PDB file of C-alpha atoms in Angstrom:
ATOM      1  CA  UNK A  15      -0.171  -0.107  -0.042  1.00  0.00           C
ATOM      2  CA  UNK A  16       2.868   2.157   0.606  1.00  0.00           C
ATOM      3  CA  UNK A  17       4.594   2.176  -2.316  1.00  0.00           C
ATOM      4  CA  UNK A  18       1.200   2.794  -4.463  1.00  0.00           C
ATOM      5  CA  UNK A  19       1.113   6.053  -2.535  1.00  0.00           C
ATOM      6  CA  UNK A  20       4.743   7.197  -2.843  1.00  0.00           C
ATOM      7  CA  UNK A  21       6.576   8.238  -6.015  1.00  0.00           C
ATOM      8  CA  UNK A  22       9.451   6.592  -7.535  1.00  0.00           C
ATOM      9  CA  UNK A  23      12.459   7.412  -5.366  1.00  0.00           C
ATOM     10  CA  UNK A  24      10.675   8.786  -2.648  1.00  0.00           C
ATOM     11  CA  UNK A  25      12.157   7.313   0.635  1.00  0.00           C
ATOM     12  CA  UNK A  26       9.292   6.078   3.437  1.00  0.00           C
ATOM     13  CA  UNK A  27      10.518   7.072   7.106  1.00  0.00           C
ATOM     14  CA  UNK A  28       7.769   5.999   8.927  1.00  0.00           C
ATOM     15  CA  UNK A  29       4.140   4.904   8.881  1.00  0.00           C
ATOM     16  CA  UNK A  30       1.844   4.886  11.824  1.00  0.00           C
ATOM     17  CA  UNK A  31      -1.826   4.701  12.740  1.00  0.00           C
ATOM     18  CA  UNK A  32      -3.543   6.248  15.866  1.00  0.00           C
ATOM     19  CA  UNK A  33      -2.890   4.614  19.164  1.00  0.00           C
ATOM     20  CA  UNK A  34      -5.650   2.376  20.596  1.00  0.00           C
ATOM     21  CA  UNK A  35      -6.488   4.923  23.332  1.00  0.00           C
ATOM     22  CA  UNK A  36      -6.227   8.026  20.836  1.00  0.00           C
ATOM     23  CA  UNK A  37     -10.363   8.194  20.922  1.00  0.00           C
ATOM     24  CA  UNK A  38     -10.424   6.920  24.220  1.00  0.00           C
ATOM     25  CA  UNK A  39     -12.890  10.047  25.283  1.00  0.00           C
ATOM     26  CA  UNK A  40     -15.488   8.769  23.090  1.00  0.00           C
ATOM     27  CA  UNK A  41     -15.089   5.231  23.586  1.00  0.00           C
ATOM     28  CA  UNK A  42     -15.783   6.064  27.622  1.00  0.00           C
ATOM     29  CA  UNK A  43     -18.604   8.018  26.527  1.00  0.00           C
ATOM     30  CA  UNK A  44     -20.587   5.459  24.726  1.00  0.00           C
ATOM     31  CA  UNK A  45     -19.338   2.556  27.028  1.00  0.00           C
ATOM     32  CA  UNK A  46     -21.063   4.950  29.713  1.00  0.00           C
ATOM     33  CA  UNK A  47     -24.172   5.232  27.138  1.00  0.00           C
ATOM     34  CA  UNK A  48     -24.293   1.384  27.309  1.00  0.00           C
ATOM     35  CA  UNK A  49     -24.018   0.883  31.186  1.00  0.00           C
ATOM     36  CA  UNK A  50     -26.751   3.760  31.649  1.00  0.00           C
ATOM     37  CA  UNK A  51     -28.819   1.459  29.368  1.00  0.00           C
ATOM     38  CA  UNK A  52     -28.208  -1.808  31.324  1.00  0.00           C
ATOM     39  CA  UNK A  53     -28.658  -0.327  34.641  1.00  0.00           C
ATOM     40  CA  UNK A  54     -32.294   1.297  33.293  1.00  0.00           C
ATOM     41  CA  UNK A  55     -33.249  -2.274  31.983  1.00  0.00           C
ATOM     42  CA  UNK A  56     -32.261  -3.726  35.119  1.00  0.00           C
ATOM     43  CA  UNK A  57     -33.673  -1.302  37.779  1.00  0.00           C
ATOM     44  CA  UNK A  58     -36.582   0.293  35.649  1.00  0.00           C
ATOM     45  CA  UNK A  59     -39.449  -1.026  38.142  1.00  0.00           C
ATOM     46  CA  UNK A  60     -37.537  -0.082  41.412  1.00  0.00           C
ATOM     47  CA  UNK A  61     -36.921   3.474  40.214  1.00  0.00           C
ATOM     48  CA  UNK A  62     -40.982   3.601  39.224  1.00  0.00           C
ATOM     49  CA  UNK A  63     -41.761   2.460  42.675  1.00  0.00           C
ATOM     50  CA  UNK A  64     -39.488   5.230  44.318  1.00  0.00           C
ATOM     51  CA  UNK A  65     -40.996   7.868  42.074  1.00  0.00           C
ATOM     52  CA  UNK A  66     -44.328   6.474  43.225  1.00  0.00           C
ATOM     53  CA  UNK A  67     -43.993   7.416  46.930  1.00  0.00           C
ATOM     54  CA  UNK A  68     -42.809  10.967  46.046  1.00  0.00           C
ATOM     55  CA  UNK A  69     -45.738  13.378  47.175  1.00  0.00           C
ATOM     56  CA  UNK A  70     -47.882  15.263  44.733  1.00  0.00           C
ATOM     57  CA  UNK A  71     -46.032  14.441  41.671  1.00  0.00           C
ATOM     58  CA  UNK A  72     -45.039  10.912  42.131  1.00  0.00           C
ATOM     59  CA  UNK A  73     -48.274   9.271  40.707  1.00  0.00           C
ATOM     60  CA  UNK A  74     -48.073  11.211  37.602  1.00  0.00           C
ATOM     61  CA  UNK A  75     -44.121  10.937  36.916  1.00  0.00           C
ATOM     62  CA  UNK A  76     -43.768   7.202  38.489  1.00  0.00           C
ATOM     63  CA  UNK A  77     -43.986   5.294  35.067  1.00  0.00           C
ATOM     64  CA  UNK A  78     -41.811   7.770  33.248  1.00  0.00           C
ATOM     65  CA  UNK A  79     -39.502   8.238  36.241  1.00  0.00           C
ATOM     66  CA  UNK A  80     -36.832   5.517  34.766  1.00  0.00           C
ATOM     67  CA  UNK A  81     -36.434   7.101  31.365  1.00  0.00           C
ATOM     68  CA  UNK A  82     -36.272  10.790  32.649  1.00  0.00           C
ATOM     69  CA  UNK A  83     -33.445   9.574  35.037  1.00  0.00           C
ATOM     70  CA  UNK A  84     -31.646   7.917  32.043  1.00  0.00           C
ATOM     71  CA  UNK A  85     -32.348  11.107  29.818  1.00  0.00           C
ATOM     72  CA  UNK A  86     -30.556  13.368  32.830  1.00  0.00           C
ATOM     73  CA  UNK A  87     -27.674  10.865  33.349  1.00  0.00           C
ATOM     74  CA  UNK A  88     -26.849  10.989  29.450  1.00  0.00           C
ATOM     75  CA  UNK A  89     -27.926  14.271  28.464  1.00  0.00           C
ATOM     76  CA  UNK A  90     -25.777  16.245  30.988  1.00  0.00           C
ATOM     77  CA  UNK A  91     -22.629  14.639  30.228  1.00  0.00           C
ATOM     78  CA  UNK A  92     -23.346  14.975  26.546  1.00  0.00           C
ATOM     79  CA  UNK A  93     -23.957  18.968  27.047  1.00  0.00           C
ATOM     80  CA  UNK A  94     -20.810  19.184  29.013  1.00  0.00           C
ATOM     81  CA  UNK A  95     -18.760  17.189  26.238  1.00  0.00           C
ATOM     82  CA  UNK A  96     -20.162  19.502  23.642  1.00  0.00           C
ATOM     83  CA  UNK A  97     -19.572  22.755  25.661  1.00  0.00           C
ATOM     84  CA  UNK A  98     -15.783  21.686  26.193  1.00  0.00           C
ATOM     85  CA  UNK A  99     -15.079  20.084  22.345  1.00  0.00           C
ATOM     86  CA  UNK A 100     -17.671  22.930  20.617  1.00  0.00           C
ATOM     87  CA  UNK A 101     -18.974  19.238  19.286  1.00  0.00           C
ATOM     88  CA  UNK A 102     -23.004  19.320  18.797  1.00  0.00           C
ATOM     89  CA  UNK A 103     -23.822  16.315  17.261  1.00  0.00           C
ATOM     90  CA  UNK A 104     -23.261  14.109  20.245  1.00  0.00           C
ATOM     91  CA  UNK A 105     -25.827  16.165  22.430  1.00  0.00           C
ATOM     92  CA  UNK A 106     -28.054  15.572  19.327  1.00  0.00           C
ATOM     93  CA  UNK A 107     -27.207  11.824  19.184  1.00  0.00           C
ATOM     94  CA  UNK A 108     -27.946  11.676  23.098  1.00  0.00           C
ATOM     95  CA  UNK A 109     -31.188  13.660  22.732  1.00  0.00           C
ATOM     96  CA  UNK A 110     -32.397  11.209  19.990  1.00  0.00           C
ATOM     97  CA  UNK A 111     -31.753   8.136  21.648  1.00  0.00           C
ATOM     98  CA  UNK A 112     -33.167   9.156  25.208  1.00  0.00           C
ATOM     99  CA  UNK A 113     -36.155  11.567  24.889  1.00  0.00           C
ATOM    100  CA  UNK A 114     -37.273  10.202  21.228  1.00  0.00           C
ATOM    101  CA  UNK A 115     -37.824   5.933  21.932  1.00  0.00           C
ATOM    102  CA  UNK A 116     -40.187   6.545  24.703  1.00  0.00           C
ATOM    103  CA  UNK A 117     -42.426   8.480  22.765  1.00  0.00           C
ATOM    104  CA  UNK A 118     -41.983   6.979  19.578  1.00  0.00           C
ATOM    105  CA  UNK A 119     -42.111   2.989  20.744  1.00  0.00           C
ATOM    106  CA  UNK A 120     -45.667   2.961  21.951  1.00  0.00           C
ATOM    107  CA  UNK A 121     -47.232   4.809  19.054  1.00  0.00           C
ATOM    108  CA  UNK A 122     -45.683   2.161  16.783  1.00  0.00           C
ATOM    109  CA  UNK A 123     -47.042  -0.578  19.081  1.00  0.00           C
ATOM    110  CA  UNK A 124     -43.682  -1.549  20.798  1.00  0.00           C
ATOM    111  CA  UNK A 125     -42.991  -1.197  24.478  1.00  0.00           C
ATOM    112  CA  UNK A 126     -41.481   1.826  26.350  1.00  0.00           C
ATOM    113  CA  UNK A 127     -38.808  -0.338  28.122  1.00  0.00           C
ATOM    114  CA  UNK A 128     -37.208  -1.294  24.763  1.00  0.00           C
ATOM    115  CA  UNK A 129     -35.408   2.347  24.981  1.00  0.00           C
ATOM    116  CA  UNK A 130     -32.964   0.637  27.390  1.00  0.00           C
ATOM    117  CA  UNK A 131     -31.939  -2.306  24.755  1.00  0.00           C
ATOM    118  CA  UNK A 132     -31.886   0.543  22.292  1.00  0.00           C
ATOM    119  CA  UNK A 133     -29.385   2.445  24.407  1.00  0.00           C
ATOM    120  CA  UNK A 134     -27.291  -0.979  24.902  1.00  0.00           C
ATOM    121  CA  UNK A 135     -27.208  -1.451  21.022  1.00  0.00           C
ATOM    122  CA  UNK A 136     -26.289   2.106  20.139  1.00  0.00           C
ATOM    123  CA  UNK A 137     -23.548   1.987  22.683  1.00  0.00           C
ATOM    124  CA  UNK A 138     -22.260  -0.944  21.385  1.00  0.00           C
ATOM    125  CA  UNK A 139     -22.394  -0.405  17.804  1.00  0.00           C
ATOM    126  CA  UNK A 140     -20.680   3.139  18.455  1.00  0.00           C
ATOM    127  CA  UNK A 141     -17.866   1.395  20.359  1.00  0.00           C
ATOM    128  CA  UNK A 142     -17.364  -0.948  17.534  1.00  0.00           C
ATOM    129  CA  UNK A 143     -17.616   2.449  14.846  1.00  0.00           C
ATOM    130  CA  UNK A 144     -14.959   4.373  16.670  1.00  0.00           C
ATOM    131  CA  UNK A 145     -12.076   1.359  16.493  1.00  0.00           C
ATOM    132  CA  UNK A 146     -12.879   1.016  12.878  1.00  0.00           C
ATOM    133  CA  UNK A 147     -12.501   4.805  12.452  1.00  0.00           C
ATOM    134  CA  UNK A 148      -9.062   4.922  14.174  1.00  0.00           C
ATOM    135  CA  UNK A 149      -8.303   2.217  11.857  1.00  0.00           C
ATOM    136  CA  UNK A 150      -9.140   4.104   8.906  1.00  0.00           C
ATOM    137  CA  UNK A 151      -6.437   6.359   9.427  1.00  0.00           C
ATOM    138  CA  UNK A 152      -2.617   6.061   8.372  1.00  0.00           C
ATOM    139  CA  UNK A 153       0.025   8.671   8.407  1.00  0.00           C
ATOM    140  CA  UNK A 154       2.861   8.176   5.748  1.00  0.00           C
ATOM    141  CA  UNK A 155       6.446  10.443   6.761  1.00  0.00           C
ATOM    142  CA  UNK A 156       8.636  10.255   3.775  1.00  0.00           C
ATOM    143  CA  UNK A 157      11.758  12.225   2.917  1.00  0.00           C
ATOM    144  CA  UNK A 158       9.637  14.724   0.681  1.00  0.00           C
ATOM    145  CA  UNK A 159       6.081  14.924   2.497  1.00  0.00           C
ATOM    146  CA  UNK A 160       3.663  14.095   5.273  1.00  0.00           C
ATOM    147  CA  UNK A 161       0.806  11.902   3.705  1.00  0.00           C
ATOM    148  CA  UNK A 162      -2.339  11.777   5.508  1.00  0.00           C
ATOM    149  CA  UNK A 163      -4.795   8.956   4.418  1.00  0.00           C
ATOM    150  CA  UNK A 164      -8.237   8.129   5.722  1.00  0.00           C
ATOM    151  CA  UNK A 165     -10.667   5.493   4.285  1.00  0.00           C
ATOM    152  CA  UNK A 166     -13.796   4.685   6.104  1.00  0.00           C
ATOM    153  CA  UNK A 167     -16.811   3.206   5.702  1.00  0.00           C
ATOM    154  CA  UNK A 168     -18.561   6.584   4.258  1.00  0.00           C
ATOM    155  CA  UNK A 169     -15.631   8.764   3.642  1.00  0.00           C
ATOM    156  CA  UNK A 170     -12.222   8.574   2.086  1.00  0.00           C
ATOM    157  CA  UNK A 171      -9.899  11.588   2.400  1.00  0.00           C
ATOM    158  CA  UNK A 172      -6.277  12.271   1.535  1.00  0.00           C
ATOM    159  CA  UNK A 173      -3.938  14.908   2.347  1.00  0.00           C
ATOM    160  CA  UNK A 174      -0.262  15.775   1.173  1.00  0.00           C
ATOM    161  CA  UNK A 175       1.689  18.205   2.408  1.00  0.00           C
ATOM    162  CA  UNK A 176       5.241  18.790   1.193  1.00  0.00           C
ATOM    163  CA  UNK A 177       7.826  19.871   3.771  1.00  0.00           C
ATOM    164  CA  UNK A 178       8.464  23.439   1.966  1.00  0.00           C
ATOM    165  CA  UNK A 179       4.926  24.414   2.774  1.00  0.00           C
ATOM    166  CA  UNK A 180       5.380  24.253   6.548  1.00  0.00           C
ATOM    167  CA  UNK A 181       5.180  27.195   8.514  1.00  0.00           C
ATOM    168  CA  UNK A 182       5.147  25.402  12.137  1.00  0.00           C
ATOM    169  CA  UNK A 183       5.291  22.137  13.849  1.00  0.00           C
ATOM    170  CA  UNK A 184       3.506  21.401  16.854  1.00  0.00           C
ATOM    171  CA  UNK A 185       3.540  18.501  19.184  1.00  0.00           C
ATOM    172  CA  UNK A 186       1.090  18.108  22.067  1.00  0.00           C
ATOM    173  CA  UNK A 187       0.183  15.245  24.632  1.00  0.00           C
ATOM    174  CA  UNK A 188      -2.735  14.821  26.777  1.00  0.00           C
ATOM    175  CA  UNK A 189      -2.745  13.525  30.560  1.00  0.00           C
ATOM    176  CA  UNK A 190      -3.394  10.118  29.020  1.00  0.00           C
ATOM    177  CA  UNK A 191      -0.977  10.526  26.319  1.00  0.00           C
ATOM    178  CA  UNK A 192       1.982  11.154  28.625  1.00  0.00           C
ATOM    179  CA  UNK A 193       1.318   8.147  30.571  1.00  0.00           C
ATOM    180  CA  UNK A 194       0.738   5.702  27.465  1.00  0.00           C
ATOM    181  CA  UNK A 195       3.403   7.873  25.161  1.00  0.00           C
ATOM    182  CA  UNK A 196       1.058   9.058  22.254  1.00  0.00           C
ATOM    183  CA  UNK A 197      -0.132  12.475  21.093  1.00  0.00           C
ATOM    184  CA  UNK A 198      -0.850  14.855  18.342  1.00  0.00           C
ATOM    185  CA  UNK A 199       1.737  16.286  15.730  1.00  0.00           C
ATOM    186  CA  UNK A 200       0.282  19.108  14.145  1.00  0.00           C
ATOM    187  CA  UNK A 201       1.926  20.616  11.165  1.00  0.00           C
ATOM    188  CA  UNK A 202       0.817  24.450  10.387  1.00  0.00           C
ATOM    189  CA  UNK A 203       0.986  25.135   6.784  1.00  0.00           C
ATOM    190  CA  UNK A 204       1.686  28.415   5.277  1.00  0.00           C
ATOM    191  CA  UNK A 205      -2.104  28.749   4.369  1.00  0.00           C
ATOM    192  CA  UNK A 206      -3.092  28.327   8.042  1.00  0.00           C
ATOM    193  CA  UNK A 207      -4.615  24.611   7.598  1.00  0.00           C
ATOM    194  CA  UNK A 208      -4.334  22.564  11.091  1.00  0.00           C
ATOM    195  CA  UNK A 209      -5.569  26.068  12.865  1.00  0.00           C
ATOM    196  CA  UNK A 210      -8.844  26.404  14.554  1.00  0.00           C
ATOM    197  CA  UNK A 211     -10.468  29.034  16.837  1.00  0.00           C
ATOM    198  CA  UNK A 212     -11.580  28.987  20.196  1.00  0.00           C
ATOM    199  CA  UNK A 213     -14.226  31.408  20.872  1.00  0.00           C
ATOM    200  CA  UNK A 214     -15.712  32.647  24.254  1.00  0.00           C
ATOM    201  CA  UNK A 215     -18.690  35.065  24.750  1.00  0.00           C
ATOM    202  CA  UNK A 216     -20.521  36.988  27.225  1.00  0.00           C
ATOM    203  CA  UNK A 217     -23.934  38.367  26.842  1.00  0.00           C
ATOM    204  CA  UNK A 218     -25.724  40.482  29.314  1.00  0.00           C
ATOM    205  CA  UNK A 219     -29.388  41.580  28.289  1.00  0.00           C
ATOM    206  CA  UNK A 220     -32.226  43.586  30.313  1.00  0.00           C
ATOM    207  CA  UNK A 221     -35.427  44.852  30.032  1.00  0.00           C
ATOM    208  CA  UNK A 222     -38.111  47.089  31.392  1.00  0.00           C
ATOM    209  CA  UNK A 223     -41.486  46.385  30.573  1.00  0.00           C
ATOM    210  CA  UNK A 224     -45.153  47.502  31.526  1.00  0.00           C
ATOM    211  CA  UNK A 225     -48.648  47.449  29.968  1.00  0.00           C
ATOM    212  CA  UNK A 226     -48.044  47.236  26.277  1.00  0.00           C
ATOM    213  CA  UNK A 227     -44.748  49.083  26.461  1.00  0.00           C
ATOM    214  CA  UNK A 228     -41.716  47.367  26.802  1.00  0.00           C
ATOM    215  CA  UNK A 229     -37.986  48.388  26.943  1.00  0.00           C
ATOM    216  CA  UNK A 230     -34.818  46.341  26.313  1.00  0.00           C
ATOM    217  CA  UNK A 231     -31.363  45.831  25.312  1.00  0.00           C
ATOM    218  CA  UNK A 232     -28.347  43.475  25.053  1.00  0.00           C
ATOM    219  CA  UNK A 233     -24.711  43.863  25.312  1.00  0.00           C
ATOM    220  CA  UNK A 234     -22.430  40.994  23.776  1.00  0.00           C
ATOM    221  CA  UNK A 235     -18.854  40.371  24.081  1.00  0.00           C
ATOM    222  CA  UNK A 236     -16.559  37.874  22.430  1.00  0.00           C
ATOM    223  CA  UNK A 237     -13.303  36.945  22.109  1.00  0.00           C
ATOM    224  CA  UNK A 238     -11.586  34.588  19.805  1.00  0.00           C
ATOM    225  CA  UNK A 239      -8.212  32.485  20.237  1.00  0.00           C
ATOM    226  CA  UNK A 240      -6.473  30.800  17.303  1.00  0.00           C
ATOM    227  CA  UNK A 241      -5.650  27.410  18.283  1.00  0.00           C
ATOM    228  CA  UNK A 242      -3.690  24.684  16.701  1.00  0.00           C
ATOM    229  CA  UNK A 243      -6.599  22.175  15.868  1.00  0.00           C
ATOM    230  CA  UNK A 244      -7.862  19.999  12.900  1.00  0.00           C
ATOM    231  CA  UNK A 245      -9.814  16.789  12.080  1.00  0.00           C
ATOM    232  CA  UNK A 246      -7.979  13.876  13.101  1.00  0.00           C
ATOM    233  CA  UNK A 247      -7.462  12.695   9.189  1.00  0.00           C
ATOM    234  CA  UNK A 248      -5.718  16.429   8.582  1.00  0.00           C
ATOM    235  CA  UNK A 249      -3.211  15.930  11.262  1.00  0.00           C
ATOM    236  CA  UNK A 250      -1.339  13.170  12.632  1.00  0.00           C
ATOM    237  CA  UNK A 251      -3.888  12.233  15.325  1.00  0.00           C
ATOM    238  CA  UNK A 252      -3.161  10.372  18.614  1.00  0.00           C
ATOM    239  CA  UNK A 253       0.137   9.035  17.270  1.00  0.00           C
ATOM    240  CA  UNK A 254       2.126   6.612  19.238  1.00  0.00           C
ATOM    241  CA  UNK A 255       5.614   7.615  20.280  1.00  0.00           C
ATOM    242  CA  UNK A 256       5.208  11.288  18.629  1.00  0.00           C
ATOM    243  CA  UNK A 257       8.768  12.388  19.638  1.00  0.00           C
ATOM    244  CA  UNK A 258      10.148   9.832  17.170  1.00  0.00           C
ATOM    245  CA  UNK A 259       7.479  11.036  15.095  1.00  0.00           C
ATOM    246  CA  UNK A 260       8.485  14.558  15.108  1.00  0.00           C
ATOM    247  CA  UNK A 261      12.322  14.147  15.094  1.00  0.00           C
ATOM    248  CA  UNK A 262      11.479  12.170  12.207  1.00  0.00           C
ATOM    249  CA  UNK A 263       9.864  14.991  10.100  1.00  0.00           C
ATOM    250  CA  UNK A 264      12.319  17.512  11.109  1.00  0.00           C
ATOM    251  CA  UNK A 265      14.885  15.528   9.538  1.00  0.00           C
ATOM    252  CA  UNK A 266      12.800  15.115   6.423  1.00  0.00           C
ATOM    253  CA  UNK A 267      12.407  19.186   6.468  1.00  0.00           C
ATOM    254  CA  UNK A 268      15.947  19.364   6.783  1.00  0.00           C
ATOM    255  CA  UNK A 269      16.499  17.240   3.965  1.00  0.00           C
ATOM    256  CA  UNK A 270      13.932  18.873   1.644  1.00  0.00           C
ATOM    257  CA  UNK A 271      15.703  22.427   2.598  1.00  0.00           C
ATOM    258  CA  UNK A 272      19.168  20.886   1.762  1.00  0.00           C
ATOM    259  CA  UNK A 273      18.144  19.315  -1.559  1.00  0.00           C
ATOM    260  CA  UNK A 274      18.100  22.315  -3.291  1.00  0.00           C
ATOM    261  CA  UNK A 275      21.093  23.482  -2.266  1.00  0.00           C
ATOM    262  CA  UNK A 276      22.934  19.958  -2.992  1.00  0.00           C
ATOM    263  CA  UNK A 277      21.505  20.522  -6.625  1.00  0.00           C
ATOM    264  CA  UNK A 278      22.925  23.698  -7.264  1.00  0.00           C
ATOM    265  CA  UNK A 279      26.238  22.654  -6.237  1.00  0.00           C
ATOM    266  CA  UNK A 280      26.320  19.726  -8.168  1.00  0.00           C
ATOM    267  CA  UNK A 281      25.051  21.964 -11.033  1.00  0.00           C
ATOM    268  CA  UNK A 282      28.440  24.268 -10.218  1.00  0.00           C
ATOM    269  CA  UNK A 283      30.513  21.115 -10.303  1.00  0.00           C
ATOM    270  CA  UNK A 284      29.144  19.924 -13.753  1.00  0.00           C
ATOM    271  CA  UNK A 285      29.818  23.312 -15.417  1.00  0.00           C
ATOM    272  CA  UNK A 286      33.422  23.435 -13.789  1.00  0.00           C
ATOM    273  CA  UNK A 287      33.969  20.065 -15.596  1.00  0.00           C
ATOM    274  CA  UNK A 288      32.862  21.215 -18.662  1.00  0.00           C
ATOM    275  CA  UNK A 289      34.975  24.224 -18.880  1.00  0.00           C
TER     276      UNK A 289
END
C-alpha cells in the first residue's frame, strides 16, 4: 500500500496509525451510555416504585421516572462534552436516543422499556465504530512530504503536505497520552491549515416592561483565540511515540531544505567540468 502512495525514489521514513487509546474519550462516553442503558433495564421497576412514593407528583411521573433519570444521566455529560469540545452532534444524538424512543415505541405498538436495549445497542455499535474509525487512519512520513490517508466506510480523504509548505510544527500530549506515550503532531501550513479558533462569549441583557410598553437591551462581547486544531485525518492524531515521529519529520524537513542547495552545488560542479 505504501509503495502505491509514494513516488519513485521517494523514501518512506515512517508509517503510523492512531494509538488504540487515541479516541478513548469517545469510547468512554459510549461505554457509559451502554452501562446506563443496562442499569435502566435492570432497575426500571425499582426506580418507578421509588418515584411513586414522592408526594404530589409521584403518581404522575412514576411510570416515566426511569426514562427521565436515564435521559438526565446521558444528556448532562453530553452537554458538558459538547461545551468543552464545541461539538454538538453528540448532544443531538444523545437527545435522539434518550427522548425519542420512549415517545415513538408506544406509537408504533412497541414497549416503552425497549428504550434501554436501544441505548445498549447504540453504545455497542458506537464502540465498534470508533475502533473502525481509528483503523481507517494512516499517516506516511517520507523524505519529501507527509501523506494523510483516511479510508472510512462512508468517506475517503487524502491530504499531502510537502515540507516546504510547513510553517510550523506542533506536538501535544494529553494527560493520558503522557502515561501511554501517544500524542498529536500538527503541521501548520502556510495557508493556516491545521489551525482552529476557540471563541468565548459573554452576553448581558436587560429589559423594562409595562402595560403594552417594553424596553430591552443586550450587550454581547466575544473573544477568539487561534489554536492548533484540525480533524483527525488532517493531522497526525494520537500517534504512538510522537517524539520519534516529530524528529523524523524534522529530519525530512532538513533534507528537503538541503536538496536544492545540493542540486545547485552539483550543477556548479558540472559547469566546472565542462570548462
